[in-house]
Amino acid sequence: MIRDFGEKATDHFLKAFGKSYELMQEHMDKIPNGFSRKSFMYGPSAIFADHGEGQYVYTVEGNKLLDFNNNFTVNILGYRHLAVQKAIEEAMNTGYSFGNPTGPEYELAEILAERISAVEKVKFFCSSSEACLRAMRIARGYTGKSKVAKFEGSYHGFGDEMSISGHVDPSLPHGTKERPNSVPDSAGIPISAVGGSSEVMAVRGYYPVVRGQIALTLPMTDDDITGFIETSKELIESIYQ
């Protein structure tokens, strides 16, 4: 029964997104897997986008899809928002990419500090992965400690030390809920990133044992990898304590 359902689901997907599958196969000669962002592999292939309008994305097949991803909230205002387009056009007229600092950098930092009570100062990076890696380095330098605590199943970027226990694979020794094991997400992650002085450990279970050795805790307050699980306020408060 499960096999029949899987075959039907695959057939349905290919009928709706057959051109996407063909493009993925075609692109494999220059791009591994045919596209760069593995997180968009929803079925037999990724769904290739043609354009976006408002809250919808239009696929290369012409399908109109309500976009709940929004490029991981980058497009939080939707596609082709007039205010966003106007701001981009204004930036293009002055030069759109500088290695030098600019005024808008400070303006955005001010907005974030005003709107988020816990934020006093802000440092910007090109990606969230880089931000997490730098946060780890700063915390270790400031505290003199080496361990970083993270939630099992949480994602904090593609750095080796962050790519631990992010996605559960039943064939790997993840351990028990009470005492989970740190398991690399893929091949290519050195064992030094999993154990030793820079061990990335689970918050639950190990946290009370290594509490005095932790330089930084990286909570994931809203876990969307397993659907959408909101972390309890009590757990976050207990970590701070």
Short mmCIF file of C-alpha atoms in Angstrom, two decimals:
data_model
loop_
_atom_site.label_atom_id
_atom_site.label_comp_id
_atom_site.label_asym_id
_atom_site.label_seq_id
_atom_site.Cartn_x
_atom_site.Cartn_y
_atom_site.Cartn_z
CA MET A 1 0.00 0.00 0.00
CA ILE A 2 2.81 2.41 0.92
CA ARG A 3 4.63 1.61 -2.34
CA ASP A 4 1.44 2.23 -4.35
CA PHE A 5 0.93 5.57 -2.61
CA GLY A 6 4.56 6.55 -3.30
CA GLU A 7 4.24 5.67 -6.98
CA LYS A 8 1.00 7.61 -7.31
CA ALA A 9 2.51 10.62 -5.55
CA THR A 10 5.53 10.51 -7.87
CA ASP A 11 3.33 10.25 -10.96
CA HIS A 12 1.22 13.17 -9.76
CA PHE A 13 4.32 15.28 -9.10
CA LEU A 14 5.83 14.59 -12.52
CA LYS A 15 2.57 15.43 -14.27
CA ALA A 16 2.44 18.78 -12.47
CA PHE A 17 6.16 19.58 -12.55
CA GLY A 18 7.55 17.55 -15.44
CA LYS A 19 9.50 20.44 -16.95
CA SER A 20 11.21 21.05 -13.60
CA TYR A 21 12.34 17.44 -13.57
CA GLU A 22 13.67 17.76 -17.11
CA LEU A 23 15.58 20.94 -16.24
CA MET A 24 17.12 19.30 -13.20
CA GLN A 25 18.36 16.41 -15.31
CA GLU A 26 19.64 18.80 -17.99
CA HIS A 27 21.51 20.99 -15.50
CA MET A 28 23.35 18.10 -13.90
CA ASP A 29 26.13 18.35 -16.47
CA LYS A 30 27.27 21.63 -14.85
CA ILE A 31 25.62 21.69 -11.39
CA PRO A 32 25.70 18.71 -8.98
CA ASN A 33 22.13 17.43 -8.56
CA GLY A 34 21.00 20.00 -11.14
CA PHE A 35 20.51 22.87 -8.67
CA SER A 36 22.36 24.33 -5.69
CA ARG A 37 19.85 24.49 -2.84
CA LYS A 38 19.18 20.99 -1.53
CA SER A 39 16.48 22.24 0.86
CA PHE A 40 14.19 22.77 -2.15
CA MET A 41 14.18 19.09 -3.12
CA TYR A 42 10.53 18.40 -2.34
CA GLY A 43 9.97 15.34 -4.51
CA PRO A 44 11.57 13.65 -7.53
CA SER A 45 13.05 17.07 -8.31
CA ALA A 46 13.09 20.66 -7.15
CA ILE A 47 10.30 22.88 -8.48
CA PHE A 48 11.82 25.46 -10.82
CA ALA A 49 10.42 28.98 -10.54
CA ASP A 50 9.80 31.27 -13.49
CA HIS A 51 8.67 34.44 -11.73
CA GLY A 52 6.86 35.72 -8.66
CA GLU A 53 3.99 38.13 -8.09
CA GLY A 54 2.76 39.14 -4.65
CA GLN A 55 2.38 36.04 -2.50
CA TYR A 56 2.53 33.65 -5.45
CA VAL A 57 5.36 31.95 -7.31
CA TYR A 58 4.83 30.77 -10.88
CA THR A 59 6.67 27.64 -11.95
CA VAL A 60 8.27 26.94 -15.33
CA GLU A 61 5.23 24.76 -16.06
CA GLY A 62 2.91 27.73 -15.51
CA ASN A 63 1.58 26.52 -12.15
CA LYS A 64 0.56 29.24 -9.68
CA LEU A 65 1.64 28.32 -6.14
CA LEU A 66 1.00 30.12 -2.85
CA ASP A 67 4.52 30.63 -1.49
CA PHE A 68 4.81 29.82 2.21
CA ASN A 69 8.62 29.75 2.01
CA ASN A 70 9.29 33.29 0.76
CA ASN A 71 12.96 32.39 0.24
CA PHE A 72 13.21 31.65 3.96
CA THR A 73 11.57 35.04 4.81
CA VAL A 74 13.84 37.12 2.54
CA ASN A 75 10.71 37.93 0.51
CA ILE A 76 8.60 38.57 3.59
CA LEU A 77 6.69 41.31 1.71
CA GLY A 78 6.11 39.06 -1.29
CA TYR A 79 7.39 39.35 -4.85
CA ARG A 80 7.76 42.66 -6.70
CA HIS A 81 6.53 44.77 -3.79
CA LEU A 82 6.47 48.36 -5.04
CA ALA A 83 8.26 49.85 -2.02
CA VAL A 84 11.00 47.22 -2.23
CA GLN A 85 11.44 47.74 -5.97
CA LYS A 86 11.66 51.50 -5.47
CA ALA A 87 14.34 51.10 -2.77
CA ILE A 88 16.34 48.75 -5.03
CA GLU A 89 16.14 51.21 -7.92
CA GLU A 90 17.37 54.04 -5.70
CA ALA A 91 20.25 51.90 -4.47
CA MET A 92 21.18 50.96 -8.03
CA ASN A 93 21.57 54.64 -8.88
CA THR A 94 24.19 55.14 -6.15
CA GLY A 95 26.04 51.84 -6.52
CA TYR A 96 24.62 48.58 -5.24
CA SER A 97 27.63 46.80 -3.77
CA PHE A 98 30.37 48.36 -1.65
CA GLY A 99 33.16 46.87 0.39
CA ASN A 100 33.17 50.14 2.33
CA PRO A 101 30.76 50.92 5.19
CA THR A 102 27.69 52.96 4.24
CA GLY A 103 25.00 54.96 6.03
CA PRO A 104 22.13 52.46 5.55
CA GLU A 105 24.12 49.87 7.52
CA TYR A 106 23.81 52.03 10.64
CA GLU A 107 20.21 52.96 9.89
CA LEU A 108 19.22 49.28 9.82
CA ALA A 109 21.16 48.57 13.02
CA GLU A 110 19.25 51.40 14.72
CA ILE A 111 15.91 49.97 13.60
CA LEU A 112 16.76 46.50 14.91
CA ALA A 113 17.99 47.83 18.26
CA GLU A 114 14.82 49.91 18.66
CA ARG A 115 12.45 47.08 17.81
CA ILE A 116 14.14 44.22 19.68
CA SER A 117 14.61 44.98 23.36
CA ALA A 118 17.42 42.43 23.85
CA VAL A 119 19.53 43.93 21.03
CA GLU A 120 22.09 46.58 21.97
CA LYS A 121 24.47 46.36 19.03
CA VAL A 122 24.32 44.66 15.63
CA LYS A 123 26.92 43.19 13.30
CA PHE A 124 25.92 42.15 9.78
CA PHE A 125 27.07 39.19 7.69
CA CYS A 126 26.37 37.90 4.21
CA SER A 127 24.54 34.81 5.46
CA SER A 128 23.09 33.32 8.63
CA SER A 129 25.72 30.56 8.46
CA GLU A 130 28.49 33.14 8.70
CA ALA A 131 26.65 34.93 11.52
CA CYS A 132 26.44 31.73 13.57
CA LEU A 133 30.09 30.86 12.98
CA ARG A 134 31.19 34.34 14.07
CA ALA A 135 28.88 34.21 17.11
CA MET A 136 30.61 31.00 18.15
CA ARG A 137 34.05 32.57 17.76
CA ILE A 138 33.10 35.70 19.70
CA ALA A 139 31.50 33.69 22.52
CA ARG A 140 34.50 31.39 22.83
CA GLY A 141 36.90 34.31 22.82
CA TYR A 142 34.91 36.21 25.44
CA THR A 143 34.23 33.29 27.82
CA GLY A 144 37.39 31.24 27.30
CA LYS A 145 35.15 28.17 26.99
CA SER A 146 34.88 25.88 23.99
CA LYS A 147 31.58 24.02 23.97
CA VAL A 148 28.50 25.14 22.05
CA ALA A 149 25.03 23.85 22.95
CA LYS A 150 22.33 23.45 20.32
CA PHE A 151 18.92 21.86 20.08
CA GLU A 152 18.69 18.42 18.52
CA GLY A 153 17.20 18.79 15.05
CA SER A 154 17.90 22.52 14.82
CA TYR A 155 19.61 24.19 11.87
CA HIS A 156 22.14 27.00 12.27
CA GLY A 157 23.90 27.04 8.92
CA PHE A 158 26.27 24.86 6.94
CA GLY A 159 29.42 25.20 9.06
CA ASP A 160 30.90 21.85 10.08
CA GLU A 161 30.23 22.39 13.77
CA MET A 162 26.65 23.46 13.06
CA SER A 163 25.88 20.54 10.74
CA ILE A 164 25.42 18.14 13.64
CA SER A 165 22.17 16.31 14.43
CA GLY A 166 20.24 18.66 12.18
CA HIS A 167 18.28 16.03 10.25
CA VAL A 168 17.37 12.67 11.76
CA ASP A 169 18.39 9.58 9.82
CA PRO A 170 16.99 6.36 11.37
CA SER A 171 20.03 4.41 10.15
CA LEU A 172 22.44 6.50 12.28
CA PRO A 173 23.12 6.09 16.05
CA HIS A 174 21.28 9.18 17.31
CA GLY A 175 21.00 7.73 20.82
CA THR A 176 18.04 8.20 23.14
CA LYS A 177 15.89 11.26 23.76
CA GLU A 178 17.45 11.60 27.21
CA ARG A 179 21.08 11.20 26.05
CA PRO A 180 21.34 11.87 22.31
CA ASN A 181 24.50 11.38 20.30
CA SER A 182 26.04 14.07 18.12
CA VAL A 183 25.71 12.79 14.55
CA PRO A 184 27.08 14.56 11.43
CA ASP A 185 24.50 15.55 8.84
CA SER A 186 26.56 14.33 5.91
CA ALA A 187 29.86 12.92 4.75
CA GLY A 188 32.74 15.38 4.73
CA ILE A 189 32.27 16.61 8.31
CA PRO A 190 35.44 15.78 10.29
CA ILE A 191 35.16 13.83 13.52
CA SER A 192 36.77 16.78 15.31
CA ALA A 193 33.57 18.73 14.68
CA VAL A 194 31.50 16.07 16.40
CA GLY A 195 33.58 15.35 19.50
CA GLY A 196 36.48 16.68 21.51
CA SER A 197 37.06 20.17 22.84
CA SER A 198 34.75 21.76 20.27
CA GLU A 199 31.89 19.32 20.76
CA VAL A 200 28.47 20.51 19.68
CA MET A 201 26.10 18.98 22.20
CA ALA A 202 22.36 18.65 22.64
CA VAL A 203 20.66 21.08 24.99
CA ARG A 204 18.54 18.40 26.60
CA GLY A 205 20.27 15.60 28.47
CA TYR A 206 23.87 16.81 28.28
CA TYR A 207 23.20 20.44 29.14
CA PRO A 208 23.20 20.08 32.94
CA VAL A 209 26.42 18.03 32.77
CA VAL A 210 28.47 20.53 30.72
CA ARG A 211 26.78 23.75 31.75
CA GLY A 212 29.95 25.32 33.20
CA GLN A 213 31.87 24.57 29.99
CA ILE A 214 29.43 26.13 27.51
CA ALA A 215 30.46 29.31 25.69
CA LEU A 216 27.23 29.74 23.76
CA THR A 217 23.75 28.26 23.50
CA LEU A 218 22.04 28.43 20.11
CA PRO A 219 18.30 27.98 20.65
CA MET A 220 15.87 27.42 17.82
CA THR A 221 12.71 28.95 19.19
CA ASP A 222 10.51 27.90 16.26
CA ASP A 223 11.51 24.55 14.77
CA ASP A 224 10.28 24.24 11.20
CA ILE A 225 12.33 21.20 10.19
CA THR A 226 9.82 18.77 11.71
CA GLY A 227 6.77 20.80 10.72
CA PHE A 228 6.41 23.71 13.10
CA ILE A 229 7.16 23.26 16.80
CA GLU A 230 7.19 26.31 19.03
CA THR A 231 9.72 26.02 21.86
CA SER A 232 8.23 26.63 25.28
CA LYS A 233 8.99 29.91 27.01
CA GLU A 234 9.85 27.97 30.17
CA LEU A 235 12.64 26.07 28.40
CA ILE A 236 14.22 29.26 27.04
CA GLU A 237 14.04 30.91 30.48
CA SER A 238 15.63 27.86 32.14
CA ILE A 239 18.57 28.04 29.70
CA TYR A 240 19.19 31.70 30.55
CA GLN A 241 19.11 30.84 34.24
#
